[in-house]
């Protein structure tokens, strides 16, 4: 703290460049009054941990700051209207702006490199001043802001660790047309209804969540290594023309308007195949044409007729296919089960005309829900304010494996 104060005096004395080399290290400092801001305002590098909070500060002008190497957490204020970081080039630690109800503008003119940045519960934030745009990022979350575009912010990234953009109701298009790989997870969820998304260069993503979207372009996507969740969308058709493999669960549900889906070259699902509540989708006859192997369970329910999985060789988990359509017949699946290709403990196939169920004892290798390699795991820890609360709420009560899904999402939301 002392060093910051010293530098401030130097600045007043006109030694303008002194600031550029000043590194301030804070040990858990909390600032709640404008007068104390000078501790931070003159630092070129912030390390350690600083919290700024409360209703006594209006504008935060931190124009000397070039690097945040530690943690800067600005939160819970209904008086802060602007956060100005015009000199900030890199966040090698963490910058978090959370629960600032009146914040309408953030100045990131020089920011290019981000380790971790979270902008959460900023319902008035409509202006991000950018010049360069970010070209290197480990984790970015943007949740519940009034931003209307991501243009110039993350649109030049070709790879990212985690990008979570949720509940920004004014964002109507998301064009990440340079993005090729996502090494931890991409969540685009509950932004403007009918949001249009272009991920045309994306080749693989470790986890991918697409929710409440009006159109989706993912022509180059060949693999989702972990969980692939596609839910609550309003598009009426979608094609995953290059997708060969989902390493974890494939979850496709509550896409109410969809009448056509195509996974023409999808061969392997490493976790569970979950399909339900796609209320207008009656024809999935040819949708999973090449699907050979499912390591987890299969849970498919809907109003589809004539559904088969013509390439299916192996299902390791439980199996439940249920249709309300008179055209649907279980014959093909019963045969696969009889031939031992569907291996799980429990087998059930039902249609209005027939129904078969079987439960084998003891010897079977695979059990219930999701596959061994799937992603969700145990991390339900995070608890910061908004998240994709809507998504979570809608899902909470529903299906077997939502705990896993929600776990995965919460982990991203950290
Ligand atoms: C947020 O600030 C208000 C008023 O300044 C205070 O009453 C409240 O306890 C704070 N909430 C949190 C979560 O810090
Ligand atoms: C966000 O959208 C609402 C309507 O949904 C509109 O009233 C508001 O002006 C928009 N805000 C911005 C910053 O565009
Ligand atoms: C991204 O940042 C890391 C350090 O955080 C650095 O090592 C790396 O070279 C940067 N990559 C690019 C493409 O700028
Ligand atoms: C959704 O957006 C598409 C264009 O992307 C448009 O054709 C369609 O009418 C929109 N639907 C609604 C319900 O707004
Ligand atoms: C991505 O798709 C474009 C056409 O949309 C194609 O020309 C290009 O070869 C694809 N790239 C990869 C890596 O598949
Ligand atoms: C994801 O899968 C693709 C295609 O198989 C592979 O190239 C990539 O290395 C995988 N990524 C991770 C993080 O495993
Ligand atoms: C998917 O996300 C979860 C939770 O963040 C993470 O543990 C897992 O490693 C990710 N999957 C892959 C393949 O990276
Ligand atoms: C699926 O549909 C049922 C019946 O309409 C509904 O109760 C349930 O909430 C839906 N689940 C999801 C996840 O949309
Ligand atoms: C179902 O979709 C397939 C293409 O996936 C198409 O060839 C077929 O004609 C459709 N059937 C009906 C009844 O629409
Ligand atoms: C199922 O096949 C029958 C005849 O093969 C056809 O009349 C019917 O339209 C098909 N239903 C669907 C939903 O594709
Ligand atoms: C199979 O799925 C149907 C429809 O979702 C459901 O009613 C039934 O209880 C399921 N059976 C088992 C054994 O889980």
GROMACS .gro file of N, CA and C in nm, residues 194-197 210 213-219 230 233-241 252 255-264 278 280-284 287:
model
  120
  194UNK      N    1  -3.359  -1.623  -2.997
  194UNK     CA    2  -3.336  -1.619  -3.141
  194UNK      C    3  -3.197  -1.565  -3.177
  195UNK      N    4  -3.106  -1.567  -3.084
  195UNK     CA    5  -2.967  -1.527  -3.110
  195UNK      C    6  -2.908  -1.613  -3.221
  196UNK      N    7  -2.837  -1.548  -3.310
  196UNK     CA    8  -2.779  -1.623  -3.421
  196UNK      C    9  -2.628  -1.642  -3.397
  197UNK      N   10  -2.582  -1.764  -3.416
  197UNK     CA   11  -2.444  -1.797  -3.378
  197UNK      C   12  -2.366  -1.855  -3.494
  210UNK      N   13  -2.492  -2.507  -2.618
  210UNK     CA   14  -2.563  -2.413  -2.705
  210UNK      C   15  -2.709  -2.412  -2.661
  213UNK      N   16  -3.098  -2.056  -2.881
  213UNK     CA   17  -3.036  -1.999  -2.999
  213UNK      C   18  -3.130  -2.014  -3.119
  214UNK      N   19  -3.131  -1.912  -3.208
  214UNK     CA   20  -3.221  -1.916  -3.322
  214UNK      C   21  -3.160  -1.972  -3.448
  215UNK      N   22  -3.027  -1.962  -3.459
  215UNK     CA   23  -2.962  -2.029  -3.570
  215UNK      C   24  -2.817  -2.059  -3.531
  216UNK      N   25  -2.765  -2.164  -3.587
  216UNK     CA   26  -2.633  -2.212  -3.546
  216UNK      C   27  -2.557  -2.264  -3.667
  217UNK      N   28  -2.436  -2.213  -3.685
  217UNK     CA   29  -2.350  -2.261  -3.792
  217UNK      C   30  -2.224  -2.323  -3.733
  218UNK      N   31  -2.210  -2.452  -3.751
  218UNK     CA   32  -2.092  -2.523  -3.696
  218UNK      C   33  -2.040  -2.622  -3.800
  219UNK      N   34  -2.024  -2.572  -3.921
  219UNK     CA   35  -1.992  -2.662  -4.033
  219UNK      C   36  -1.860  -2.737  -4.020
  230UNK      N   37  -2.716  -2.934  -2.637
  230UNK     CA   38  -2.792  -2.852  -2.732
  230UNK      C   39  -2.936  -2.852  -2.681
  233UNK      N   40  -3.338  -2.455  -2.781
  233UNK     CA   41  -3.314  -2.370  -2.897
  233UNK      C   42  -3.441  -2.353  -2.980
  234UNK      N   43  -3.441  -2.248  -3.064
  234UNK     CA   44  -3.560  -2.223  -3.144
  234UNK      C   45  -3.536  -2.242  -3.293
  235UNK      N   46  -3.420  -2.294  -3.331
  235UNK     CA   47  -3.401  -2.319  -3.475
  235UNK      C   48  -3.492  -2.433  -3.520
  236UNK      N   49  -3.524  -2.433  -3.650
  236UNK     CA   50  -3.608  -2.545  -3.694
  236UNK      C   51  -3.531  -2.654  -3.765
  237UNK      N   52  -3.406  -2.625  -3.798
  237UNK     CA   53  -3.325  -2.737  -3.844
  237UNK      C   54  -3.179  -2.710  -3.807
  238UNK      N   55  -3.104  -2.816  -3.791
  238UNK     CA   56  -2.964  -2.798  -3.756
  238UNK      C   57  -2.885  -2.918  -3.807
  239UNK      N   58  -2.766  -2.886  -3.856
  239UNK     CA   59  -2.683  -2.992  -3.911
  239UNK      C   60  -2.543  -2.985  -3.851
  240UNK      N   61  -2.493  -3.099  -3.809
  240UNK     CA   62  -2.357  -3.108  -3.758
  240UNK      C   63  -2.279  -3.192  -3.858
  241UNK      N   64  -2.253  -3.128  -3.973
  241UNK     CA   65  -2.210  -3.202  -4.090
  241UNK      C   66  -2.074  -3.269  -4.081
  252UNK      N   67  -2.946  -3.364  -2.624
  252UNK     CA   68  -3.023  -3.286  -2.722
  252UNK      C   69  -3.167  -3.287  -2.673
  255UNK      N   70  -3.572  -2.873  -2.771
  255UNK     CA   71  -3.561  -2.787  -2.889
  255UNK      C   72  -3.697  -2.793  -2.957
  256UNK      N   73  -3.787  -2.705  -2.914
  256UNK     CA   74  -3.929  -2.721  -2.945
  256UNK      C   75  -3.965  -2.704  -3.092
  257UNK      N   76  -3.888  -2.624  -3.163
  257UNK     CA   77  -3.926  -2.595  -3.301
  257UNK      C   78  -3.857  -2.683  -3.403
  258UNK      N   79  -3.762  -2.760  -3.358
  258UNK     CA   80  -3.679  -2.831  -3.455
  258UNK      C   81  -3.759  -2.942  -3.524
  259UNK      N   82  -3.750  -2.944  -3.657
  259UNK     CA   83  -3.818  -3.051  -3.732
  259UNK      C   84  -3.718  -3.135  -3.810
  260UNK      N   85  -3.592  -3.094  -3.807
  260UNK     CA   86  -3.491  -3.165  -3.884
  260UNK      C   87  -3.356  -3.157  -3.815
  261UNK      N   88  -3.295  -3.271  -3.788
  261UNK     CA   89  -3.158  -3.270  -3.736
  261UNK      C   90  -3.076  -3.371  -3.813
  262UNK      N   91  -2.947  -3.341  -3.822
  262UNK     CA   92  -2.861  -3.433  -3.895
  262UNK      C   93  -2.722  -3.439  -3.831
  263UNK      N   94  -2.685  -3.560  -3.793
  263UNK     CA   95  -2.549  -3.588  -3.747
  263UNK      C   96  -2.494  -3.693  -3.845
  264UNK      N   97  -2.468  -3.654  -3.969
  264UNK     CA   98  -2.446  -3.754  -4.074
  264UNK      C   99  -2.321  -3.841  -4.056
  278UNK      N  100  -3.809  -3.285  -2.778
  278UNK     CA  101  -3.797  -3.211  -2.903
  278UNK      C  102  -3.932  -3.231  -2.972
  280UNK      N  103  -4.152  -3.117  -3.183
  280UNK     CA  104  -4.197  -3.121  -3.322
  280UNK      C  105  -4.111  -3.207  -3.413
  281UNK      N  106  -4.020  -3.278  -3.354
  281UNK     CA  107  -3.927  -3.357  -3.436
  281UNK      C  108  -3.978  -3.500  -3.449
  282UNK      N  109  -4.041  -3.528  -3.565
  282UNK     CA  110  -4.100  -3.660  -3.583
  282UNK      C  111  -4.015  -3.750  -3.671
  283UNK      N  112  -3.929  -3.686  -3.745
  283UNK     CA  113  -3.850  -3.765  -3.840
  283UNK      C  114  -3.702  -3.761  -3.803
  284UNK      N  115  -3.655  -3.862  -3.733
  284UNK     CA  116  -3.510  -3.875  -3.709
  284UNK      C  117  -3.461  -4.005  -3.774
  287UNK      N  118  -3.115  -3.949  -3.900
  287UNK     CA  119  -3.037  -3.844  -3.833
  287UNK      C  120  -2.905  -3.891  -3.775
   0.00000   0.00000   0.00000
